[in-house]
PDB file of C-alpha atoms in Angstrom:
ATOM      1  CA  MET A 654     -67.592 -53.987   4.140  1.00 52.00           C
ATOM      2  CA  ALA A 655     -66.189 -55.074   7.269  1.00 55.00           C
ATOM      3  CA  ASP A 656     -63.028 -54.822   7.162  1.00 54.00           C
ATOM      4  CA  ASP A 657     -61.101 -58.132   7.312  1.00 54.00           C
ATOM      5  CA  THR A 658     -57.835 -56.857   8.821  1.00 52.00           C
ATOM      6  CA  VAL A 659     -59.004 -56.447  12.390  1.00 53.00           C
ATOM      7  CA  GLY A 660     -57.364 -58.492  14.550  1.00 52.00           C
ATOM      8  CA  LYS A 661     -55.075 -59.292  12.346  1.00 50.00           C
ATOM      9  CA  ASP A 662     -51.388 -58.426  12.396  1.00 51.00           C
ATOM     10  CA  VAL A 663     -50.500 -56.213   9.242  1.00 51.00           C
ATOM     11  CA  ALA A 664     -47.886 -54.297   9.571  1.00 51.00           C
ATOM     12  CA  PRO A 665     -48.101 -51.146   7.225  1.00 52.00           C
ATOM     13  CA  LYS A 666     -45.403 -51.490   3.587  1.00 53.00           C
ATOM     14  CA  GLY A 667     -43.188 -49.648   2.252  1.00 53.00           C
ATOM     15  CA  PRO A 668     -42.821 -48.311  -1.104  1.00 52.00           C
ATOM     16  CA  HIS A 669     -40.720 -51.228  -2.445  1.00 52.00           C
ATOM     17  CA  GLY A 670     -42.873 -53.619   0.318  1.00 52.00           C
ATOM     18  CA  SER A 671     -40.897 -53.247   3.446  1.00 52.00           C
ATOM     19  CA  SER A 672     -42.143 -53.314   6.532  1.00 50.00           C
ATOM     20  CA  GLU A 673     -42.132 -48.908   7.660  1.00 53.00           C
ATOM     21  CA  VAL A 674     -40.453 -48.028  10.617  1.00 52.00           C
ATOM     22  CA  GLY A 675     -43.871 -48.232  12.520  1.00 56.00           C
ATOM     23  CA  ALA A 676     -43.601 -52.495  12.239  1.00 56.00           C
ATOM     24  CA  PRO A 677     -42.858 -54.519  15.337  1.00 63.00           C
ATOM     25  CA  ARG A 678     -38.722 -55.112  15.476  1.00 63.00           C
ATOM     26  CA  GLU A 679     -38.527 -58.215  14.324  1.00 63.00           C
ATOM     27  CA  GLN A 680     -40.678 -58.063  11.354  1.00 63.00           C
ATOM     28  CA  ARG A 681     -38.077 -54.562  10.304  1.00 60.00           C
ATOM     29  CA  ALA A 682     -35.234 -57.488  10.930  1.00 59.00           C
ATOM     30  CA  ALA A 683     -36.522 -59.480   8.902  1.00 60.00           C
ATOM     31  CA  ASP A 684     -36.849 -57.769   5.838  1.00 61.00           C
ATOM     32  CA  GLU A 685     -33.609 -56.463   6.144  1.00 62.00           C
ATOM     33  CA  PRO A 686     -31.620 -57.730   3.207  1.00 65.00           C
ATOM     34  CA  GLN A 687     -28.550 -60.330   4.480  1.00 67.00           C
ATOM     35  CA  LYS A 688     -24.923 -58.557   4.803  1.00 68.00           C
ATOM     36  CA  GLY A 689     -22.014 -61.008   3.431  1.00 72.00           C
ATOM     37  CA  PHE A 690     -18.855 -61.934   5.621  1.00 72.00           C
ATOM     38  CA  LEU A 691     -16.596 -59.044   3.672  1.00 73.00           C
ATOM     39  CA  SER A 692     -19.314 -56.148   4.080  1.00 75.00           C
ATOM     40  CA  GLU A 693     -19.003 -56.652   7.687  1.00 76.00           C
ATOM     41  CA  LEU A 694     -15.353 -57.566   8.080  1.00 77.00           C
ATOM     42  CA  PHE A 695     -14.545 -54.175   6.183  1.00 74.00           C
ATOM     43  CA  ALA A 696     -17.638 -52.250   7.862  1.00 76.00           C
ATOM     44  CA  PRO A 697     -15.672 -50.656  10.513  1.00 76.00           C
ATOM     45  CA  VAL A 698     -13.101 -49.129   8.028  1.00 76.00           C
ATOM     46  CA  ALA A 699     -15.485 -48.257   5.352  1.00 74.00           C
ATOM     47  CA  GLY A 700     -15.928 -44.365   6.645  1.00 75.00           C
ATOM     48  CA  PHE A 701     -12.126 -44.346   5.862  1.00 80.00           C
ATOM     49  CA  GLY A 702     -12.443 -44.750   2.223  1.00 77.00           C
ATOM     50  CA  VAL A 703     -11.980 -41.108   0.991  1.00 77.00           C
ATOM     51  CA  SER A 704      -9.242 -40.803   3.023  1.00 81.00           C
ATOM     52  CA  PHE A 705      -7.510 -44.172   1.733  1.00 80.00           C
ATOM     53  CA  SER A 706      -8.556 -43.135  -1.387  1.00 80.00           C
ATOM     54  CA  THR A 707      -6.840 -39.888  -1.205  1.00 82.00           C
ATOM     55  CA  MET A 708      -3.933 -40.547   0.613  1.00 82.00           C
ATOM     56  CA  PHE A 709      -1.898 -41.926  -1.914  1.00 82.00           C
ATOM     57  CA  ARG A 710      -2.961 -38.386  -4.133  1.00 84.00           C
ATOM     58  CA  LYS A 711      -0.853 -35.718  -5.139  1.00 83.00           C
ATOM     59  CA  VAL A 712      -0.486 -33.151  -3.440  1.00 80.00           C
ATOM     60  CA  ALA A 713      -1.307 -29.589  -5.659  1.00 80.00           C
ATOM     61  CA  THR A 714       0.684 -27.364  -3.930  1.00 82.00           C
ATOM     62  CA  GLU A 715       0.563 -23.640  -4.396  1.00 83.00           C
ATOM     63  CA  GLU A 716       4.109 -21.826  -3.981  1.00 86.00           C
ATOM     64  CA  TYR A 717       3.370 -19.041  -3.429  1.00 86.00           C
ATOM     65  CA  PRO A 718       4.987 -15.985  -3.534  1.00 86.00           C
ATOM     66  CA  GLU A 719       7.274 -17.493  -4.631  1.00 88.00           C
ATOM     67  CA  LYS A 720       5.105 -18.414  -8.052  1.00 86.00           C
ATOM     68  CA  PRO A 721       1.982 -16.900  -8.011  1.00 85.00           C
ATOM     69  CA  ARG A 722      -0.981 -18.754  -9.261  1.00 84.00           C
ATOM     70  CA  PRO A 723      -2.376 -15.728 -12.708  1.00 86.00           C
ATOM     71  CA  THR A 724      -5.881 -15.088 -11.277  1.00 88.00           C
ATOM     72  CA  ALA A 725      -9.121 -15.281 -12.679  1.00 88.00           C
ATOM     73  CA  PRO A 726      -9.427 -12.620 -15.542  1.00 85.00           C
ATOM     74  CA  ARG A 727     -12.713 -10.762 -13.445  1.00 87.00           C
ATOM     75  CA  PHE A 728     -10.746 -11.074 -10.708  1.00 91.00           C
ATOM     76  CA  HIS A 729     -11.903  -8.268  -7.793  1.00 92.00           C
ATOM     77  CA  GLY A 730      -8.135  -6.687  -7.367  1.00 93.00           C
ATOM     78  CA  ARG A 731      -7.491  -3.189  -5.778  1.00 94.00           C
ATOM     79  CA  HIS A 732      -8.922   0.008  -7.893  1.00 95.00           C
ATOM     80  CA  GLN A 733      -7.972   1.379 -10.845  1.00 95.00           C
ATOM     81  CA  LEU A 734      -8.605   5.448 -12.000  1.00 96.00           C
ATOM     82  CA  ASN A 735      -8.638   5.054 -15.883  1.00 95.00           C
ATOM     83  CA  ARG A 736      -7.299   8.057 -18.113  1.00 95.00           C
ATOM     84  CA  HIS A 737      -8.802   8.577 -21.720  1.00 94.00           C
ATOM     85  CA  PRO A 738      -6.386   7.812 -24.612  1.00 94.00           C
ATOM     86  CA  ASP A 739      -4.657  11.487 -24.681  1.00 93.00           C
ATOM     87  CA  GLY A 740      -3.782  11.176 -20.370  1.00 94.00           C
ATOM     88  CA  LEU A 741      -6.928  13.222 -19.153  1.00 95.00           C
ATOM     89  CA  GLU A 742      -8.622  11.652 -16.390  1.00 95.00           C
ATOM     90  CA  LYS A 743     -12.620   9.677 -16.958  1.00 95.00           C
ATOM     91  CA  CYS A 744     -12.948  10.415 -13.703  1.00 95.00           C
ATOM     92  CA  VAL A 745     -15.338  13.469 -12.947  1.00 94.00           C
ATOM     93  CA  GLY A 746     -15.750  14.136  -9.417  1.00 94.00           C
ATOM     94  CA  CYS A 747     -19.222  12.424  -9.612  1.00 94.00           C
ATOM     95  CA  GLU A 748     -19.184  11.006  -6.493  1.00 94.00           C
ATOM     96  CA  LEU A 749     -21.434   8.018  -7.066  1.00 96.00           C
ATOM     97  CA  CYS A 750     -19.421   5.196  -6.174  1.00 96.00           C
ATOM     98  CA  ALA A 751     -19.058   6.829  -2.497  1.00 96.00           C
ATOM     99  CA  TRP A 752     -23.194   6.916  -2.423  1.00 95.00           C
ATOM    100  CA  ALA A 753     -22.348   3.272  -3.791  1.00 96.00           C
ATOM    101  CA  CYS A 754     -20.295   1.679  -1.470  1.00 96.00           C
ATOM    102  CA  PRO A 755     -22.150  -0.602   1.311  1.00 95.00           C
ATOM    103  CA  ALA A 756     -18.770   0.058   3.172  1.00 95.00           C
ATOM    104  CA  ASP A 757     -18.588   3.486   3.163  1.00 95.00           C
ATOM    105  CA  ALA A 758     -15.305   3.069   2.074  1.00 96.00           C
ATOM    106  CA  ILE A 759     -14.795   5.356  -1.069  1.00 96.00           C
ATOM    107  CA  LEU A 760     -14.152   9.218  -0.178  1.00 95.00           C
ATOM    108  CA  VAL A 761     -14.237  11.786  -3.376  1.00 95.00           C
ATOM    109  CA  GLU A 762     -13.901  15.898  -3.086  1.00 94.00           C
ATOM    110  CA  GLY A 763     -14.766  17.085  -7.345  1.00 93.00           C
ATOM    111  CA  ALA A 764     -13.731  20.679  -7.549  1.00 93.00           C
ATOM    112  CA  ASP A 765     -13.980  22.240 -11.358  1.00 93.00           C
ATOM    113  CA  ASN A 766     -11.969  22.340 -14.381  1.00 93.00           C
ATOM    114  CA  ASP A 767     -10.561  25.745 -15.053  1.00 90.00           C
ATOM    115  CA  ASP A 768      -9.587  27.006 -18.825  1.00 87.00           C
ATOM    116  CA  THR A 769      -8.296  29.665 -17.295  1.00 86.00           C
ATOM    117  CA  PRO A 770      -4.101  29.045 -18.738  1.00 81.00           C
ATOM    118  CA  LEU A 771      -2.043  29.005 -15.893  1.00 79.00           C
ATOM    119  CA  GLU A 772      -0.198  32.282 -16.245  1.00 79.00           C
ATOM    120  CA  GLN A 773      -3.020  33.900 -15.281  1.00 80.00           C
ATOM    121  CA  GLY A 774      -3.877  31.767 -12.194  1.00 81.00           C
ATOM    122  CA  GLY A 775      -5.895  28.676 -13.783  1.00 84.00           C
ATOM    123  CA  LYS A 776      -5.870  25.812 -12.401  1.00 87.00           C
ATOM    124  CA  GLY A 777      -5.710  23.754 -15.438  1.00 90.00           C
ATOM    125  CA  ARG A 778      -7.835  20.930 -16.632  1.00 94.00           C
ATOM    126  CA  PHE A 779      -8.018  17.296 -15.528  1.00 95.00           C
ATOM    127  CA  SER A 780     -10.343  15.553 -16.988  1.00 94.00           C
ATOM    128  CA  PRO A 781     -13.259  16.288 -20.017  1.00 94.00           C
ATOM    129  CA  GLY A 782     -15.878  17.073 -18.158  1.00 88.00           C
ATOM    130  CA  GLU A 783     -16.891  19.534 -15.710  1.00 92.00           C
ATOM    131  CA  ARG A 784     -15.507  18.768 -12.743  1.00 93.00           C
ATOM    132  CA  TYR A 785     -12.523  16.173 -11.826  1.00 95.00           C
ATOM    133  CA  GLY A 786     -12.076  13.647  -8.810  1.00 94.00           C
ATOM    134  CA  ARG A 787      -9.582  16.536  -6.423  1.00 94.00           C
ATOM    135  CA  VAL A 788      -8.962  14.390  -3.780  1.00 95.00           C
ATOM    136  CA  TYR A 789      -9.503  10.576  -4.178  1.00 96.00           C
ATOM    137  CA  GLN A 790      -9.373   7.627  -1.854  1.00 96.00           C
ATOM    138  CA  ILE A 791     -10.357   4.113  -0.559  1.00 96.00           C
ATOM    139  CA  ASN A 792      -9.677   2.324   2.270  1.00 96.00           C
ATOM    140  CA  TYR A 793      -8.797  -0.795   1.909  1.00 95.00           C
ATOM    141  CA  LEU A 794     -10.166  -1.362   5.551  1.00 94.00           C
ATOM    142  CA  ARG A 795     -13.275  -0.929   5.217  1.00 94.00           C
ATOM    143  CA  CYS A 796     -13.506  -2.131   1.436  1.00 95.00           C
ATOM    144  CA  ILE A 797     -15.024  -5.650   1.166  1.00 95.00           C
ATOM    145  CA  PHE A 798     -14.944  -6.097  -2.758  1.00 95.00           C
ATOM    146  CA  CYS A 799     -18.102  -6.362  -4.209  1.00 94.00           C
ATOM    147  CA  GLY A 800     -17.803  -3.786  -7.131  1.00 93.00           C
ATOM    148  CA  LEU A 801     -20.754  -1.763  -6.747  1.00 96.00           C
ATOM    149  CA  CYS A 802     -18.382   0.858  -7.245  1.00 95.00           C
ATOM    150  CA  ILE A 803     -17.318  -0.468 -10.718  1.00 95.00           C
ATOM    151  CA  GLU A 804     -21.329  -1.015 -12.013  1.00 95.00           C
ATOM    152  CA  ALA A 805     -22.058   2.845 -10.399  1.00 95.00           C
ATOM    153  CA  CYS A 806     -19.091   4.590 -11.930  1.00 95.00           C
ATOM    154  CA  PRO A 807     -20.636   6.449 -15.876  1.00 93.00           C
ATOM    155  CA  THR A 808     -17.780   6.817 -17.462  1.00 92.00           C
ATOM    156  CA  ARG A 809     -15.553   3.906 -16.031  1.00 92.00           C
ATOM    157  CA  ALA A 810     -13.215   5.445 -14.553  1.00 95.00           C
ATOM    158  CA  LEU A 811     -13.230   3.427 -11.705  1.00 95.00           C
ATOM    159  CA  THR A 812     -12.303  -0.235 -13.141  1.00 94.00           C
ATOM    160  CA  MET A 813     -10.812  -3.329  -9.946  1.00 94.00           C
ATOM    161  CA  THR A 814      -7.636  -4.584 -11.942  1.00 92.00           C
ATOM    162  CA  ASN A 815      -6.560  -8.385 -10.600  1.00 91.00           C
ATOM    163  CA  PHE A 816      -3.843  -7.631  -8.213  1.00 90.00           C
ATOM    164  CA  TYR A 817      -4.439  -8.348  -3.962  1.00 90.00           C
ATOM    165  CA  GLU A 818      -1.165  -8.432  -2.246  1.00 89.00           C
ATOM    166  CA  LEU A 819      -2.472  -5.168  -0.218  1.00 89.00           C
ATOM    167  CA  ALA A 820      -1.722  -6.531   3.189  1.00 88.00           C
ATOM    168  CA  ASP A 821       1.055  -4.214   5.012  1.00 89.00           C
ATOM    169  CA  ASN A 822       1.832  -3.537   9.207  1.00 90.00           C
ATOM    170  CA  ASP A 823       0.788   0.202   8.901  1.00 89.00           C
ATOM    171  CA  ARG A 824      -2.948   0.683   8.842  1.00 89.00           C
ATOM    172  CA  GLY A 825      -2.348   4.254   7.513  1.00 89.00           C
ATOM    173  CA  LYS A 826      -0.700   3.215   4.176  1.00 91.00           C
ATOM    174  CA  LEU A 827      -3.885   0.926   3.842  1.00 93.00           C
ATOM    175  CA  ILE A 828      -6.265   4.234   2.691  1.00 94.00           C
ATOM    176  CA  PHE A 829      -4.825   4.636  -1.105  1.00 95.00           C
ATOM    177  CA  THR A 830      -4.898   8.529  -2.276  1.00 94.00           C
ATOM    178  CA  LYS A 831      -5.132   9.131  -5.447  1.00 94.00           C
ATOM    179  CA  ASP A 832      -1.511   8.999  -6.517  1.00 92.00           C
ATOM    180  CA  GLN A 833      -1.951   5.296  -6.210  1.00 93.00           C
ATOM    181  CA  LEU A 834      -4.988   4.255  -7.556  1.00 95.00           C
ATOM    182  CA  LEU A 835      -4.110   6.747 -11.457  1.00 95.00           C
ATOM    183  CA  ALA A 836      -3.192   3.886 -14.327  1.00 93.00           C
ATOM    184  CA  PRO A 837       0.216   5.287 -15.430  1.00 92.00           C
ATOM    185  CA  LEU A 838       0.776   6.523 -18.193  1.00 91.00           C
ATOM    186  CA  GLN A 839       0.717   4.333 -21.230  1.00 89.00           C
ATOM    187  CA  GLY A 840       2.071   5.851 -24.912  1.00 87.00           C
ATOM    188  CA  GLY A 841       0.871   8.988 -26.296  1.00 87.00           C
ATOM    189  CA  MET A 842      -0.001  10.047 -22.752  1.00 93.00           C
ATOM    190  CA  LEU A 843       0.603  12.851 -21.327  1.00 94.00           C
ATOM    191  CA  PRO A 844       0.190  13.874 -17.840  1.00 94.00           C
ATOM    192  CA  PRO A 845      -2.755  16.500 -17.076  1.00 93.00           C
ATOM    193  CA  PRO A 846      -3.946  19.206 -16.769  1.00 93.00           C
ATOM    194  CA  PHE A 847      -3.916  20.711 -20.208  1.00 93.00           C
ATOM    195  CA  PRO A 848      -6.299  21.864 -22.724  1.00 93.00           C
ATOM    196  CA  MET A 849      -8.634  19.111 -24.661  1.00 93.00           C
ATOM    197  CA  VAL A 850      -8.228  17.934 -27.800  1.00 93.00           C
ATOM    198  CA  ASP A 851      -8.640  20.994 -30.220  1.00 91.00           C
ATOM    199  CA  GLY A 852     -12.591  20.820 -31.944  1.00 90.00           C
ATOM    200  CA  MET A 853     -13.816  18.140 -29.995  1.00 90.00           C
ATOM    201  CA  GLU A 854     -15.889  17.871 -27.142  1.00 91.00           C
ATOM    202  CA  GLU A 855     -16.533  16.128 -23.487  1.00 90.00           C
ATOM    203  CA  ARG A 856     -19.011  13.672 -25.990  1.00 91.00           C
ATOM    204  CA  ASP A 857     -16.546  12.976 -28.147  1.00 92.00           C
ATOM    205  CA  TYR A 858     -14.007  11.791 -25.828  1.00 93.00           C
ATOM    206  CA  TYR A 859     -16.877   9.304 -24.503  1.00 89.00           C
ATOM    207  CA  GLN A 860     -17.789   7.869 -27.750  1.00 90.00           C
ATOM    208  CA  GLY A 861     -13.770   7.299 -28.629  1.00 89.00           C
ATOM    209  CA  LYS A 862     -13.140   9.328 -31.254  1.00 92.00           C
ATOM    210  CA  VAL A 863      -9.984  11.462 -29.131  1.00 92.00           C
ATOM    211  CA  THR A 864      -6.658   8.316 -30.175  1.00 91.00           C
ATOM    212  CA  GLY A 865      -4.411   9.956 -28.067  1.00 91.00           C
ATOM    213  CA  SER A 866      -2.883  13.175 -27.811  1.00 92.00           C
ATOM    214  CA  THR A 867      -1.820  16.043 -29.888  1.00 92.00           C
ATOM    215  CA  ASP A 868       0.465  18.279 -31.259  1.00 93.00           C
ATOM    216  CA  ASP A 869      -1.104  21.201 -29.470  1.00 93.00           C
ATOM    217  CA  GLN A 870      -1.435  19.147 -26.399  1.00 93.00           C
ATOM    218  CA  LYS A 871       2.267  18.271 -26.617  1.00 93.00           C
ATOM    219  CA  ALA A 872       3.621  21.871 -26.474  1.00 93.00           C
ATOM    220  CA  PHE A 873       1.700  22.808 -24.495  1.00 92.00           C
ATOM    221  CA  VAL A 874       2.947  20.807 -21.447  1.00 92.00           C
ATOM    222  CA  GLU A 875       5.897  20.761 -22.310  1.00 92.00           C
ATOM    223  CA  ALA A 876       6.170  24.947 -21.685  1.00 90.00           C
ATOM    224  CA  ARG A 877       4.095  24.400 -18.775  1.00 89.00           C
ATOM    225  CA  ASP A 878       7.434  22.176 -17.523  1.00 89.00           C
ATOM    226  CA  ALA A 879       9.672  24.308 -18.345  1.00 87.00           C
ATOM    227  CA  SER A 880       7.150  27.089 -16.797  1.00 80.00           C
ATOM    228  CA  GLY A 881       7.523  24.841 -13.929  1.00 74.00           C
ATOM    229  CA  ALA A 882       3.534  26.291 -13.229  1.00 62.00           C
ATOM    230  CA  ASP A 883       1.589  22.480 -12.840  1.00 56.00           C
ATOM    231  CA  GLY A 884      -1.726  24.002 -11.987  1.00 54.00           C
ATOM    232  CA  ASP A 885      -3.751  23.008  -8.473  1.00 52.00           C
ATOM    233  CA  ARG A 886      -2.120  18.998  -8.958  1.00 49.00           C
ATOM    234  CA  ASP A 887      -2.762  18.250  -4.957  1.00 46.00           C
ATOM    235  CA  GLY A 888       1.039  16.873  -4.656  1.00 39.00           C
ATOM    236  CA  ILE A 889      -0.361  14.215  -7.318  1.00 44.00           C
ATOM    237  CA  VAL A 890       3.106  12.833  -8.635  1.00 40.00           C
ATOM    238  CA  ASP A 891       3.224  10.834 -12.269  1.00 39.00           C
ATOM    239  CA  ALA A 892       4.055   7.750 -11.001  1.00 38.00           C
ATOM    240  CA  PRO A 893       1.554   5.355  -9.229  1.00 38.00           C
ATOM    241  CA  GLY A 894       3.234   4.776  -5.069  1.00 38.00           C
ATOM    242  CA  ASN A 895       3.003   4.792  -1.533  1.00 42.00           C
ATOM    243  CA  PRO A 896       4.490   8.300  -0.237  1.00 40.00           C
ATOM    244  CA  GLY A 897       3.482   6.557   3.532  1.00 39.00           C
ATOM    245  CA  ALA A 898       5.944   3.673   2.376  1.00 39.00           C
ATOM    246  CA  PRO A 899       9.332   3.661   2.939  1.00 39.00           C
ATOM    247  CA  VAL A 900      10.153   3.400  -0.747  1.00 40.00           C
ATOM    248  CA  PRO A 901       6.830   5.127  -2.858  1.00 37.00           C
ATOM    249  CA  GLY A 902       5.867   2.741  -5.006  1.00 39.00           C
ATOM    250  CA  VAL A 903       7.300  -0.298  -3.752  1.00 43.00           C
ATOM    251  CA  HIS A 904       4.224  -2.598  -3.915  1.00 43.00           C
ATOM    252  CA  ASP A 905       3.432  -1.050  -7.253  1.00 45.00           C
ATOM    253  CA  LEU A 906       7.357  -1.295  -8.412  1.00 44.00           C
ATOM    254  CA  ALA A 907       7.686  -5.214  -7.545  1.00 43.00           C
ATOM    255  CA  HIS A 908       4.665  -6.504  -8.959  1.00 43.00           C
ATOM    256  CA  ALA A 909       5.079  -4.235 -12.457  1.00 46.00           C
ATOM    257  CA  ALA A 910       8.402  -6.642 -12.211  1.00 46.00           C
ATOM    258  CA  HIS A 911       7.519 -10.004 -11.456  1.00 43.00           C
ATOM    259  CA  PRO A 912       6.349 -11.859 -14.384  1.00 44.00           C
ATOM    260  CA  THR A 913       2.980 -12.262 -13.612  1.00 42.00           C
ATOM    261  CA  ALA A 914       1.550  -8.896 -13.917  1.00 43.00           C
ATOM    262  CA  ALA A 915       0.825  -9.142 -17.640  1.00 43.00           C
ATOM    263  CA  GLN A 916      -1.527 -11.577 -16.193  1.00 42.00           C
ATOM    264  CA  THR A 917      -3.034  -9.924 -14.090  1.00 40.00           C
ATOM    265  CA  ARG A 918      -3.505  -6.619 -16.028  1.00 41.00           C
ATOM    266  CA  GLU A 919      -2.127  -4.532 -13.123  1.00 38.00           C
ATOM    267  CA  GLY A 920      -1.936  -0.467 -14.895  1.00 39.00           C
ATOM    268  CA  ALA A 921      -4.281  -2.055 -17.439  1.00 40.00           C
ATOM    269  CA  ASN A 922      -6.468   0.753 -18.883  1.00 37.00           C
ATOM    270  CA  PRO A 923      -9.731  -0.786 -20.620  1.00 37.00           C
TER     271      PRO A 923
END
């Protein structure tokens, strides 16, 4: 069948009946809808419509740091080494967090717990496991707050708080040590080292069967403190703080006294 369009000026049509790009300019101009007077009048300033619409809106200014805004419940902030209800550390020095860190920001050195009495030269027990984290450091100059170390921890010893005010003018102060990362002692907790709850095993701790320190543990700690034998604590203090700061714990104490401290879960022990 012969093509009856040969020799005729037929332009391809678009999906809505308008001429496509390949059509002559005159035909495309004729197919375009005609603009009204008001459209042409306000066309030069139409691009400023968004600017004009937001010009008179109230600005949501955050008065930081006078009134810090509470963070989200699962905000990734400063790390924390948690404790069991009696005060023993959850960290078993497995170093999985250090292996999982993509920025190589975590340094962990484990050591064996020693049940030998302190008066006989024992080092003491710091965690229910066979080992504990003798050295624990996080370099916040490298940390990217990805949370992979939290996922790798098998005992949930390492979690992240909502505390984010970590800036400092000294690079050395941004390498946090174990005494800064340990959760503060709460009600019913004792400062290690001390033996486990009598009759309990390691798995009993992680199954939640230990709800607090016992009288035997309290008596052991009192006798230890009276004799001045603290074991190999490596200079660890009971309260968190930055030993390199002019005033130890200046960042932690300032945040703990802030009205939003409870909302940001600083010092929480999940």
